[in-house]
Coordinates of C-alpha atoms and ligand atoms in Angstrom, one line a residue:
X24 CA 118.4 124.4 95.0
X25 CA 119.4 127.2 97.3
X26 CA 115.7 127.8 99.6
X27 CA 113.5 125.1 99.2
X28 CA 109.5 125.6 99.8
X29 CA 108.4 122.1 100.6
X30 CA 103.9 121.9 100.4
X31 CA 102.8 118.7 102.7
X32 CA 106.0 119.1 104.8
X33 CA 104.0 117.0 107.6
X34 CA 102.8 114.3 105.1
X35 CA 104.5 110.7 104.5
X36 CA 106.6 112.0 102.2
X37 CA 107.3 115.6 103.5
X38 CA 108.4 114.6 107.0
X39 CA 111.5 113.1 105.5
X40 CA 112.3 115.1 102.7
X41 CA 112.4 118.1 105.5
X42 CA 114.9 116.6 107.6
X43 CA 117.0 114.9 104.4
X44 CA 117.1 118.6 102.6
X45 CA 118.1 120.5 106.0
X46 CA 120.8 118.0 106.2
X47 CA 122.0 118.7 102.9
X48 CA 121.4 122.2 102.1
X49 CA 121.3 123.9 105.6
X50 CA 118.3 124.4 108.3
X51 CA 117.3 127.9 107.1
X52 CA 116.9 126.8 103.5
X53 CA 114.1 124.7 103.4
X54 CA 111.0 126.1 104.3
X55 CA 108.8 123.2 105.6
X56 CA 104.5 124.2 105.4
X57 CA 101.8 121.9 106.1
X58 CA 98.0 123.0 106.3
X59 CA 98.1 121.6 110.1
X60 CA 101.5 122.0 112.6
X61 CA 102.5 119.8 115.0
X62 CA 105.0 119.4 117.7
X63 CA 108.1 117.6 116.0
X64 CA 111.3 118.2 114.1
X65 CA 110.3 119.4 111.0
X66 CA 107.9 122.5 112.8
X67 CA 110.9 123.7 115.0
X68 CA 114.0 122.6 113.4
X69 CA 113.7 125.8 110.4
X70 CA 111.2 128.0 109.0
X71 CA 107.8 126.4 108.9
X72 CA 104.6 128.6 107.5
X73 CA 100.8 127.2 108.0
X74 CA 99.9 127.2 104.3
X75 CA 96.8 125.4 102.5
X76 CA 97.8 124.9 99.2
X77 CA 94.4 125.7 97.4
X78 CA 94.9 129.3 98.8
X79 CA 96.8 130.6 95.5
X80 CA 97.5 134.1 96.9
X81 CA 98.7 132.2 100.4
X82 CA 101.4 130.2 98.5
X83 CA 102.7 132.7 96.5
X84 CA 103.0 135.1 99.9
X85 CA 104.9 132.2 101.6
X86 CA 107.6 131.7 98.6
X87 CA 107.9 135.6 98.3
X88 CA 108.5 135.8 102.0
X89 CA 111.2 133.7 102.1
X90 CA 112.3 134.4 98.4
X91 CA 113.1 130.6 97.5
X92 CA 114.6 129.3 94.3
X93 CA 112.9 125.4 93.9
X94 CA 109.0 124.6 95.3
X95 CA 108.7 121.0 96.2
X96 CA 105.1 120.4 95.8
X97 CA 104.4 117.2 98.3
X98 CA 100.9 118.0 99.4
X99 CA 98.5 115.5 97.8
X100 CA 95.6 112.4 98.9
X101 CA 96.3 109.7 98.6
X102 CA 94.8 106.1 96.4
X103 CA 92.3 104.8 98.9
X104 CA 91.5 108.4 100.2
X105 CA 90.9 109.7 97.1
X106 CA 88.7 107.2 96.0
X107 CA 86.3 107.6 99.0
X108 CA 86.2 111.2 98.4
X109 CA 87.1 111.9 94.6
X110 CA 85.5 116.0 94.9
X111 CA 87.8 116.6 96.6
X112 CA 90.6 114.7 95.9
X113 CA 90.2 116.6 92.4
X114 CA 90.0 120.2 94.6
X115 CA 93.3 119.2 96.4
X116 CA 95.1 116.9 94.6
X117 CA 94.9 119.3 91.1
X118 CA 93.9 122.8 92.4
X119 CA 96.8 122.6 94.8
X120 CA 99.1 121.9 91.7
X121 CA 97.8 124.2 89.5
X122 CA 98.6 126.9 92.3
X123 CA 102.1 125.2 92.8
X124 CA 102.8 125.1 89.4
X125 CA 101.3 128.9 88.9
X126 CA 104.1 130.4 91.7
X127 CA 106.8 128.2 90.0
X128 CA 105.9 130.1 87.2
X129 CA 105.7 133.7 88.0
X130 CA 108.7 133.4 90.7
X131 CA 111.0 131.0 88.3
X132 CA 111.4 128.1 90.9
X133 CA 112.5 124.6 89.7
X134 CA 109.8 122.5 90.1
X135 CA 109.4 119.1 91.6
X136 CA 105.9 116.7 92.4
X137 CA 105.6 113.0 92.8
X138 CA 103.4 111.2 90.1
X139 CA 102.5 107.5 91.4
X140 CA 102.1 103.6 89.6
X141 CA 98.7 104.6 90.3
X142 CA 98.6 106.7 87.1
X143 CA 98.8 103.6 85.3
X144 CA 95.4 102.0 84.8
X145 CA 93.8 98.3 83.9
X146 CA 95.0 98.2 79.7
X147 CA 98.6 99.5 81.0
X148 CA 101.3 96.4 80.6
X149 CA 101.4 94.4 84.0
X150 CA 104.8 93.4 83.8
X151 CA 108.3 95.7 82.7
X152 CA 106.0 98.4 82.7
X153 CA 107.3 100.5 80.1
X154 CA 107.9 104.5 80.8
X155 CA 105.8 105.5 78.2
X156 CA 103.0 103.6 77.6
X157 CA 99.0 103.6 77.9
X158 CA 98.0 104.7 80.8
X159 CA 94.3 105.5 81.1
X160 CA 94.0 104.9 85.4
X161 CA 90.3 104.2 86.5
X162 CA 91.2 105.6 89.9
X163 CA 90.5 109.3 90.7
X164 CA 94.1 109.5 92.6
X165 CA 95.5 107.8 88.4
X166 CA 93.4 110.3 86.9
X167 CA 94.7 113.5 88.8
X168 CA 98.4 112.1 88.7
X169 CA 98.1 111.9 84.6
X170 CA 96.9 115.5 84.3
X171 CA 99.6 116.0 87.1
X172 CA 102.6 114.8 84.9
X173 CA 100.5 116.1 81.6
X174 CA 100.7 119.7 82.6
X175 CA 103.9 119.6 84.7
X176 CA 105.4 118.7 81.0
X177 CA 102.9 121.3 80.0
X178 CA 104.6 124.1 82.3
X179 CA 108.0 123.0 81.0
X180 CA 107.4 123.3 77.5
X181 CA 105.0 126.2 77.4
X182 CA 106.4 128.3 80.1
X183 CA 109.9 126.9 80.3
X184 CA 109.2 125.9 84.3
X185 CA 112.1 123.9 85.0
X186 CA 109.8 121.0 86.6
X187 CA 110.7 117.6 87.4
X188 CA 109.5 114.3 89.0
X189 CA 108.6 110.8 89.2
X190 CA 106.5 107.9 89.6
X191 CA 106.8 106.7 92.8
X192 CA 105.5 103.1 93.8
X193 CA 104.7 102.4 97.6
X194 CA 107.2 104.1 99.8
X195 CA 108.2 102.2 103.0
X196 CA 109.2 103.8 105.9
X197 CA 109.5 103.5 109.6
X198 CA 109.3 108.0 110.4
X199 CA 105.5 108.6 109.4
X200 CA 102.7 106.3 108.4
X201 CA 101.2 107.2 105.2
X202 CA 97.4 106.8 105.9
X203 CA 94.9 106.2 102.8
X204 CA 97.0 104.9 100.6
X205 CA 96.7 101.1 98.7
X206 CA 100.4 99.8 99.8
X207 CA 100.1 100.8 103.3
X208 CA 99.5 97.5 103.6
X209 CA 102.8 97.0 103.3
X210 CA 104.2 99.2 105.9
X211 CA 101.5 98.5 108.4
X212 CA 103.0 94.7 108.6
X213 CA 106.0 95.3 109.9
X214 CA 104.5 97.6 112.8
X215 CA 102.0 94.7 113.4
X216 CA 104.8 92.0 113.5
X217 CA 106.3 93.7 116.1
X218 CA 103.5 94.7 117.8
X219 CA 101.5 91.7 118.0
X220 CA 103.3 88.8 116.0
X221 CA 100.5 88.6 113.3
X222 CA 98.8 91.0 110.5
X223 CA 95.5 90.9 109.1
X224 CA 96.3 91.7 104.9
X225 CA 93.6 94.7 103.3
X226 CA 95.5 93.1 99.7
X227 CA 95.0 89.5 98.6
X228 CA 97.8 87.4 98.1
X229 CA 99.3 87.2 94.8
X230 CA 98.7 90.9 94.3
X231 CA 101.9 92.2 93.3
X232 CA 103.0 95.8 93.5
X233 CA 106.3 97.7 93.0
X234 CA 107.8 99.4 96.6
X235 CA 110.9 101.2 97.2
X236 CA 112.4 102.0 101.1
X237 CA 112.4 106.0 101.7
X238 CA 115.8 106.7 101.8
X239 CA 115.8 105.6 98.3
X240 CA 113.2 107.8 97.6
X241 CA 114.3 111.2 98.8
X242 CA 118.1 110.4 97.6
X243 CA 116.1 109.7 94.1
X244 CA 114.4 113.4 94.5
X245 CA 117.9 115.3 95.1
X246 CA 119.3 113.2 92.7
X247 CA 116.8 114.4 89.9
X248 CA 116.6 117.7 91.1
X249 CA 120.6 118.2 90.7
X250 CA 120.8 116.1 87.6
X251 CA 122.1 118.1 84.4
X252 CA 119.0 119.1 82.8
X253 CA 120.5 118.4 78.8
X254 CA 120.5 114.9 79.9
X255 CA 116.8 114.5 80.3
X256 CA 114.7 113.4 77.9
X257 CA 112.0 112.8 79.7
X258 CA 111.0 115.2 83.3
X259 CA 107.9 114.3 85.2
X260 CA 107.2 110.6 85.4
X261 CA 110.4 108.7 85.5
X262 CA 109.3 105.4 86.6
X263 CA 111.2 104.6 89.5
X264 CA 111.0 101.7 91.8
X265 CA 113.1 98.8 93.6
X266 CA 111.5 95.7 94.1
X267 CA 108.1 94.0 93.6
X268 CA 106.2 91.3 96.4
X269 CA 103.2 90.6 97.0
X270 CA 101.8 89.8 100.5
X271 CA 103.4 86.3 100.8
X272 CA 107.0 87.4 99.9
X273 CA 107.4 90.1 102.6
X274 CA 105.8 87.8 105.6
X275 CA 108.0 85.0 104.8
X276 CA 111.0 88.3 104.8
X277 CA 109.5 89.1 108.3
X278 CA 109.4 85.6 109.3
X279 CA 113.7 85.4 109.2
X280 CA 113.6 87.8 111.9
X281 CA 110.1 86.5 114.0
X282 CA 109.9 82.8 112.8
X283 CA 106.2 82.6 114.4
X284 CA 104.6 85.7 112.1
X285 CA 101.0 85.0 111.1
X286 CA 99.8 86.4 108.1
X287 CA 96.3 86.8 107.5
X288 CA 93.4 88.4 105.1
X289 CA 90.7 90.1 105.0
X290 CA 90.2 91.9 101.8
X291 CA 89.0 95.4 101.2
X292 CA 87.6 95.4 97.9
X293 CA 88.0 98.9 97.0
X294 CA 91.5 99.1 97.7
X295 CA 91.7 95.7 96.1
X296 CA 90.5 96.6 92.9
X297 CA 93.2 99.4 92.9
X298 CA 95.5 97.5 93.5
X299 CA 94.5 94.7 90.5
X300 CA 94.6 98.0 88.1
X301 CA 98.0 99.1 88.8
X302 CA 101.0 97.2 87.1
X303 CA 103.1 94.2 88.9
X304 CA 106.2 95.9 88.1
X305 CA 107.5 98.8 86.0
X306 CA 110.6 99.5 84.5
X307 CA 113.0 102.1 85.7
X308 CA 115.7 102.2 82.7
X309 CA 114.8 105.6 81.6
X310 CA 115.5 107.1 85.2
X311 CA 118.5 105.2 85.3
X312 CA 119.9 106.0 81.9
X313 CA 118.7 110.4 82.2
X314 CA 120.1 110.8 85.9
X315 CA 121.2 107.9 87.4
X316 CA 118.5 106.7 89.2
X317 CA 119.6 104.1 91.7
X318 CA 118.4 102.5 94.8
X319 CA 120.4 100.5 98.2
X320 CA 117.5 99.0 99.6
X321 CA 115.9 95.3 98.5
X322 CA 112.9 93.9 100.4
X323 CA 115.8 91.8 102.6
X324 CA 118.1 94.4 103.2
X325 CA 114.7 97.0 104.1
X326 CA 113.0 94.0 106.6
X327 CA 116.2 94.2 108.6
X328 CA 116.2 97.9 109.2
X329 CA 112.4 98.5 109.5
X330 CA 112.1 95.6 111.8
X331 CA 115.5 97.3 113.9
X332 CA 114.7 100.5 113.7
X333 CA 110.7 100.4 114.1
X334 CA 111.9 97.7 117.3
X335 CA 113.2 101.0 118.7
X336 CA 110.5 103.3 118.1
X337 CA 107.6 101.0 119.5
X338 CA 109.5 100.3 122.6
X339 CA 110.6 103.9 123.2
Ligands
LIG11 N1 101.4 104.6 98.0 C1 100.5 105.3 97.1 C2 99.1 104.9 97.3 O1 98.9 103.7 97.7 C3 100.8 105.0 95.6 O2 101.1 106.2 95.0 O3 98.2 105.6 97.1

Protein backbone atom coordinates (compact mmCIF):
# COMPACT_ATOMS: atom_id res chain seq x y z
CA UNK A 1 0.00 0.00 0.00
CA UNK A 2 1.91 2.90 -1.37
CA UNK A 3 -1.28 5.65 -2.56
CA UNK A 4 -4.34 4.63 -1.22
CA UNK A 5 -7.80 5.75 -3.01
CA UNK A 6 -10.22 5.66 -0.16
CA UNK A 7 -14.42 5.84 -1.81
CA UNK A 8 -16.80 7.17 1.24
CA UNK A 9 -13.79 8.94 2.79
CA UNK A 10 -16.52 11.21 4.65
CA UNK A 11 -18.67 8.14 5.83
CA UNK A 12 -18.49 6.41 9.42
CA UNK A 13 -15.95 4.36 8.36
CA UNK A 14 -13.93 6.56 5.97
CA UNK A 15 -13.43 9.49 8.29
CA UNK A 16 -11.16 7.33 10.35
CA UNK A 17 -9.52 5.15 8.06
CA UNK A 18 -8.37 8.69 6.32
CA UNK A 19 -6.72 10.07 9.31
CA UNK A 20 -5.33 6.32 10.62
CA UNK A 21 -3.77 5.62 6.82
CA UNK A 22 -2.16 9.38 6.66
CA UNK A 23 -0.69 8.55 9.92
CA UNK A 24 0.79 5.51 8.73
CA UNK A 25 1.63 5.86 5.20
CA UNK A 26 2.11 9.69 4.80
CA UNK A 27 -0.51 12.61 4.04
CA UNK A 28 -0.01 12.66 0.24
CA UNK A 29 -0.65 8.93 -0.04
CA UNK A 30 -4.10 8.48 0.64
CA UNK A 31 -6.39 10.05 -1.53
CA UNK A 32 -9.57 10.71 0.55
CA UNK A 33 -13.11 11.17 -2.03
CA UNK A 34 -16.56 11.46 -0.90
CA UNK A 35 -19.56 12.30 -3.23
CA UNK A 36 -20.17 15.57 -0.82
CA UNK A 37 -16.95 17.70 0.99
CA UNK A 38 -17.01 19.22 3.99
CA UNK A 39 -14.93 21.41 6.08
CA UNK A 40 -12.77 18.96 8.38
CA UNK A 41 -9.53 16.99 8.49
CA UNK A 42 -9.88 14.58 6.08
CA UNK A 43 -10.90 17.38 3.06
CA UNK A 44 -7.74 19.55 3.86
CA UNK A 45 -5.26 17.39 5.50
CA UNK A 46 -4.24 15.54 1.70
CA UNK A 47 -5.54 15.10 -1.65
CA UNK A 48 -9.30 14.85 -1.57
CA UNK A 49 -11.36 14.47 -5.21
CA UNK A 50 -15.36 14.89 -5.30
CA UNK A 51 -16.16 11.50 -6.73
CA UNK A 52 -19.59 9.58 -6.99
CA UNK A 53 -18.84 6.17 -7.15
CA UNK A 54 -21.55 5.04 -9.68
CA UNK A 55 -19.71 7.42 -12.25
CA UNK A 56 -17.31 4.46 -13.62
CA UNK A 57 -15.36 6.71 -15.92
CA UNK A 58 -15.07 9.40 -12.76
CA UNK A 59 -13.42 6.68 -10.59
CA UNK A 60 -11.09 5.43 -12.88
CA UNK A 61 -10.00 9.29 -13.80
CA UNK A 62 -9.48 9.88 -10.04
CA UNK A 63 -7.14 6.58 -9.44
CA UNK A 64 -5.26 7.49 -12.75
CA UNK A 65 -4.70 10.95 -11.65
CA UNK A 66 -3.16 10.22 -8.67
CA UNK A 67 -1.74 6.79 -9.98
CA UNK A 68 -2.44 4.76 -6.68
CA UNK A 69 -1.53 1.12 -6.01
CA UNK A 70 -4.63 -0.23 -3.33
CA UNK A 71 -8.53 1.28 -3.75
CA UNK A 72 -10.34 1.09 -0.45
CA UNK A 73 -13.88 0.91 -1.43
CA UNK A 74 -15.84 2.39 1.77
CA UNK A 75 -18.69 4.04 0.10
CA UNK A 76 -21.83 2.04 0.83
CA UNK A 77 -25.76 2.46 2.73
CA UNK A 78 -26.24 1.27 5.26
CA UNK A 79 -29.00 -1.72 7.17
CA UNK A 80 -31.88 0.51 8.07
CA UNK A 81 -31.16 2.94 5.05
CA UNK A 82 -31.12 0.38 2.70
CA UNK A 83 -34.14 -1.13 3.69
CA UNK A 84 -36.28 2.08 3.34
CA UNK A 85 -34.91 2.56 -0.06
CA UNK A 86 -33.68 -0.99 -1.43
CA UNK A 87 -33.55 0.65 -5.56
CA UNK A 88 -31.24 2.26 -4.65
CA UNK A 89 -29.40 0.71 -2.12
CA UNK A 90 -28.93 -1.96 -4.96
CA UNK A 91 -27.74 1.15 -7.50
CA UNK A 92 -25.15 2.29 -4.88
CA UNK A 93 -24.34 -0.28 -2.68
CA UNK A 94 -23.52 -2.85 -5.93
CA UNK A 95 -23.09 -0.50 -8.91
CA UNK A 96 -20.55 1.41 -6.86
CA UNK A 97 -18.65 -1.94 -6.32
CA UNK A 98 -18.79 -3.26 -9.50
CA UNK A 99 -17.11 0.12 -10.74
CA UNK A 100 -14.54 -0.26 -7.68
CA UNK A 101 -13.91 -3.59 -8.39
CA UNK A 102 -13.72 -2.75 -12.48
CA UNK A 103 -10.64 0.07 -11.83
CA UNK A 104 -9.03 -2.49 -9.34
CA UNK A 105 -9.03 -4.49 -12.21
CA UNK A 106 -7.76 -2.69 -15.16
CA UNK A 107 -5.19 -0.46 -12.88
CA UNK A 108 -4.02 -3.71 -10.67
CA UNK A 109 -4.87 -2.15 -7.19
CA UNK A 110 -5.16 -4.43 -4.13
CA UNK A 111 -8.50 -4.36 -3.18
CA UNK A 112 -10.27 -3.89 0.08
CA UNK A 113 -14.46 -3.54 0.98
CA UNK A 114 -16.24 -4.17 4.21
CA UNK A 115 -18.89 -7.04 4.09
CA UNK A 116 -21.21 -6.86 7.41
CA UNK A 117 -23.09 -9.61 10.05
CA UNK A 118 -25.83 -8.33 8.13
CA UNK A 119 -24.99 -10.76 5.27
CA UNK A 120 -25.95 -13.41 7.41
CA UNK A 121 -29.78 -14.00 7.38
CA UNK A 122 -32.62 -15.81 9.68
CA UNK A 123 -31.45 -19.89 8.93
CA UNK A 124 -27.74 -18.70 9.59
CA UNK A 125 -26.45 -20.27 13.24
CA UNK A 126 -27.25 -17.60 16.04
CA UNK A 127 -24.59 -18.46 18.14
CA UNK A 128 -20.40 -19.08 17.17
CA UNK A 129 -21.41 -18.15 13.99
CA UNK A 130 -19.29 -20.14 11.81
CA UNK A 131 -17.20 -18.33 8.82
CA UNK A 132 -18.69 -20.30 6.33
CA UNK A 133 -21.96 -21.16 6.68
CA UNK A 134 -25.57 -20.45 5.21
CA UNK A 135 -26.19 -17.24 4.81
CA UNK A 136 -29.24 -16.38 2.72
CA UNK A 137 -29.91 -12.48 4.50
CA UNK A 138 -33.57 -11.20 4.01
CA UNK A 139 -32.26 -7.69 4.14
CA UNK A 140 -31.52 -5.81 0.93
CA UNK A 141 -28.21 -4.30 2.72
CA UNK A 142 -27.44 -8.89 3.51
CA UNK A 143 -28.30 -9.38 0.01
CA UNK A 144 -25.92 -6.73 -1.68
CA UNK A 145 -23.06 -7.66 0.98
CA UNK A 146 -23.34 -11.59 -0.28
CA UNK A 147 -22.99 -10.66 -3.95
CA UNK A 148 -20.36 -8.14 -2.51
CA UNK A 149 -18.04 -10.92 -0.90
CA UNK A 150 -19.36 -13.44 -3.92
CA UNK A 151 -17.74 -11.41 -6.58
CA UNK A 152 -14.90 -9.74 -4.66
CA UNK A 153 -13.87 -13.71 -4.43
CA UNK A 154 -15.06 -13.66 -8.04
CA UNK A 155 -12.47 -10.76 -9.03
CA UNK A 156 -9.65 -12.71 -7.19
CA UNK A 157 -10.02 -15.89 -8.72
CA UNK A 158 -11.10 -14.85 -12.25
CA UNK A 159 -9.01 -11.85 -12.69
CA UNK A 160 -6.42 -12.39 -10.05
CA UNK A 161 -7.50 -8.79 -8.18
CA UNK A 162 -5.68 -9.06 -5.10
CA UNK A 163 -9.05 -8.09 -3.01
CA UNK A 164 -9.56 -8.50 0.58
CA UNK A 165 -11.99 -7.81 3.40
CA UNK A 166 -14.30 -8.56 6.16
CA UNK A 167 -17.41 -8.81 8.01
CA UNK A 168 -17.64 -6.12 10.18
CA UNK A 169 -20.30 -6.10 13.11
CA UNK A 170 -21.47 -2.61 14.55
CA UNK A 171 -18.58 -0.34 14.73
CA UNK A 172 -18.51 2.07 17.75
CA UNK A 173 -16.99 5.20 17.69
CA UNK A 174 -16.93 8.65 19.18
CA UNK A 175 -15.40 10.74 15.44
CA UNK A 176 -18.58 10.36 13.10
CA UNK A 177 -22.05 9.00 13.76
CA UNK A 178 -22.98 6.31 11.38
CA UNK A 179 -26.61 7.24 10.42
CA UNK A 180 -29.09 4.34 9.05
CA UNK A 181 -27.64 1.70 10.35
CA UNK A 182 -29.35 -1.22 12.89
CA UNK A 183 -26.48 -0.94 15.85
CA UNK A 184 -26.51 2.76 15.95
CA UNK A 185 -28.33 2.13 18.67
CA UNK A 186 -25.52 1.40 20.29
CA UNK A 187 -23.40 4.36 19.77
CA UNK A 188 -26.23 6.77 20.08
CA UNK A 189 -26.44 5.70 24.00
CA UNK A 190 -23.42 6.85 25.06
CA UNK A 191 -23.95 10.47 23.35
CA UNK A 192 -27.46 10.39 25.10
CA UNK A 193 -25.90 9.39 28.56
CA UNK A 194 -23.91 12.24 28.43
CA UNK A 195 -26.16 14.40 27.07
CA UNK A 196 -29.21 13.91 28.89
CA UNK A 197 -28.67 11.04 31.50
CA UNK A 198 -31.22 8.61 29.80
CA UNK A 199 -31.79 6.84 26.18
CA UNK A 200 -34.79 5.83 24.52
CA UNK A 201 -33.63 1.97 22.83
CA UNK A 202 -34.86 1.59 18.74
CA UNK A 203 -33.63 -2.48 19.67
CA UNK A 204 -35.52 -4.48 22.33
CA UNK A 205 -33.75 -5.89 25.13
CA UNK A 206 -32.38 -9.23 24.81
CA UNK A 207 -31.44 -8.54 21.21
CA UNK A 208 -27.93 -9.42 21.02
CA UNK A 209 -25.51 -8.32 18.35
CA UNK A 210 -21.76 -8.56 17.84
CA UNK A 211 -19.81 -4.78 18.09
CA UNK A 212 -16.21 -4.01 17.89
CA UNK A 213 -14.59 -0.21 18.95
CA UNK A 214 -13.10 1.56 15.69
CA UNK A 215 -9.67 1.52 16.45
CA UNK A 216 -9.96 -2.09 16.29
CA UNK A 217 -11.53 -1.90 13.18
CA UNK A 218 -9.16 0.17 11.07
CA UNK A 219 -5.98 -1.60 12.76
CA UNK A 220 -7.97 -4.93 11.60
CA UNK A 221 -8.07 -3.34 7.78
CA UNK A 222 -4.10 -2.56 7.74
CA UNK A 223 -3.59 -5.59 9.31
CA UNK A 224 -5.33 -7.66 6.47
CA UNK A 225 -4.21 -5.46 3.93
CA UNK A 226 -0.35 -6.09 4.90
CA UNK A 227 -0.96 -9.72 5.80
CA UNK A 228 1.16 -12.31 3.67
CA UNK A 229 -1.21 -13.24 1.03
CA UNK A 230 -0.05 -17.39 1.00
CA UNK A 231 -1.51 -17.33 4.41
CA UNK A 232 -4.99 -16.72 3.40
CA UNK A 233 -7.33 -19.12 2.78
CA UNK A 234 -10.07 -17.37 2.89
CA UNK A 235 -10.18 -13.13 1.49
CA UNK A 236 -13.40 -11.28 1.65
CA UNK A 237 -15.51 -12.12 4.61
CA UNK A 238 -13.40 -12.90 7.59
CA UNK A 239 -15.68 -12.71 10.39
CA UNK A 240 -14.36 -10.29 12.65
CA UNK A 241 -15.76 -8.94 15.83
CA UNK A 242 -15.01 -8.31 19.71
CA UNK A 243 -17.74 -8.56 21.96
CA UNK A 244 -21.61 -9.21 21.99
CA UNK A 245 -24.42 -7.17 24.40
CA UNK A 246 -27.49 -6.50 24.03
CA UNK A 247 -29.19 -3.28 25.26
CA UNK A 248 -29.16 -4.15 28.98
CA UNK A 249 -25.36 -5.06 29.24
CA UNK A 250 -23.99 -1.82 27.85
CA UNK A 251 -26.47 0.56 30.10
CA UNK A 252 -25.57 -1.25 33.15
CA UNK A 253 -21.52 -0.56 31.51
CA UNK A 254 -22.61 3.12 31.29
CA UNK A 255 -24.17 3.13 34.58
CA UNK A 256 -20.30 2.49 36.39
CA UNK A 257 -19.52 5.81 35.11
CA UNK A 258 -23.25 7.79 35.53
CA UNK A 259 -24.87 5.54 38.27
CA UNK A 260 -28.41 7.39 37.53
CA UNK A 261 -28.60 6.21 33.49
CA UNK A 262 -32.12 5.49 32.41
CA UNK A 263 -32.66 3.11 29.80
CA UNK A 264 -35.69 2.99 27.89
CA UNK A 265 -37.55 1.52 24.67
CA UNK A 266 -39.36 2.14 22.12
CA UNK A 267 -39.02 -0.33 19.36
CA UNK A 268 -38.74 0.25 15.67
CA UNK A 269 -39.90 -2.75 14.12
CA UNK A 270 -38.10 -2.59 10.95
CA UNK A 271 -34.82 -2.20 12.39
CA UNK A 272 -35.99 -4.74 14.92
CA UNK A 273 -36.68 -7.38 12.68
CA UNK A 274 -33.00 -6.82 11.29
CA UNK A 275 -31.71 -7.11 13.98
CA UNK A 276 -33.61 -10.62 15.07
CA UNK A 277 -32.22 -11.93 11.53
CA UNK A 278 -28.65 -11.34 12.14
CA UNK A 279 -26.57 -13.79 14.44
CA UNK A 280 -25.88 -13.20 18.36
CA UNK A 281 -22.37 -13.74 17.92
CA UNK A 282 -19.99 -15.02 15.20
CA UNK A 283 -16.86 -16.56 15.34
CA UNK A 284 -13.64 -14.88 14.34
CA UNK A 285 -10.99 -18.01 14.45
CA UNK A 286 -10.42 -17.95 10.78
CA UNK A 287 -9.27 -14.06 10.84
CA UNK A 288 -7.35 -14.91 13.66
CA UNK A 289 -5.60 -18.02 12.54
CA UNK A 290 -5.01 -16.30 8.33
CA UNK A 291 -3.61 -12.84 9.65
CA UNK A 292 -3.81 -12.37 13.11
CA UNK A 293 -6.84 -10.74 13.60
CA UNK A 294 -6.97 -9.20 17.09
CA UNK A 295 -8.74 -6.65 18.99
CA UNK A 296 -7.83 -4.16 22.54
CA UNK A 297 -11.16 -3.04 23.10
CA UNK A 298 -14.06 -4.95 25.39
CA UNK A 299 -17.37 -3.30 26.03
CA UNK A 300 -15.64 -2.14 29.63
CA UNK A 301 -12.54 -1.02 28.40
CA UNK A 302 -14.57 0.93 25.17
CA UNK A 303 -17.45 2.62 27.83
CA UNK A 304 -14.45 4.27 29.58
CA UNK A 305 -13.02 5.94 26.57
CA UNK A 306 -16.29 6.71 24.64
CA UNK A 307 -17.77 8.14 27.78
CA UNK A 308 -14.03 10.32 28.21
CA UNK A 309 -13.48 11.09 25.02
CA UNK A 310 -17.21 11.88 23.69
CA UNK A 311 -17.29 14.00 27.50
CA UNK A 312 -14.81 16.17 25.57
CA UNK A 313 -16.36 16.54 22.29
CA UNK A 314 -19.98 17.54 23.67
CA UNK A 315 -18.63 20.06 25.96
CA UNK A 316 -16.19 21.54 23.43
N1 LIG B 1 -23.57 -1.32 11.44
C1 LIG B 1 -24.13 -1.86 10.24
C2 LIG B 1 -25.59 -1.61 10.15
O1 LIG B 1 -26.23 -1.59 11.17
C3 LIG B 1 -23.88 -3.34 10.17
O2 LIG B 1 -23.16 -3.63 9.05
O3 LIG B 1 -26.11 -1.48 9.08
Amino acid sequence: MKRILVTGALGQIGSELIVKLRKEYGAEAVIASDIRSVDNEVVHGGPFEILDVTNANQMAAVAQKYNVDTMMHMAALLSARAESNPQLAWNLNMGGLVNALEVAREQKLQFFTPSSIGSFGPDTPKEATPQDTLQRPTTMYGINKVAGELLCDYYHSRFGVDTRGVRFPGLISYVTPPGGGTTDYAVEIYYEALRTGRYTSFIDKGTYMDMMYMPDALQAIVDLMEADPSRLKHRNAFNVTAMSFDPEQIAAEIRKHIPAFELNYQVDPVRQAIAESWPNSIDATAAMREWGFKTTHDLSSMTEDMLQKLRTTIMS
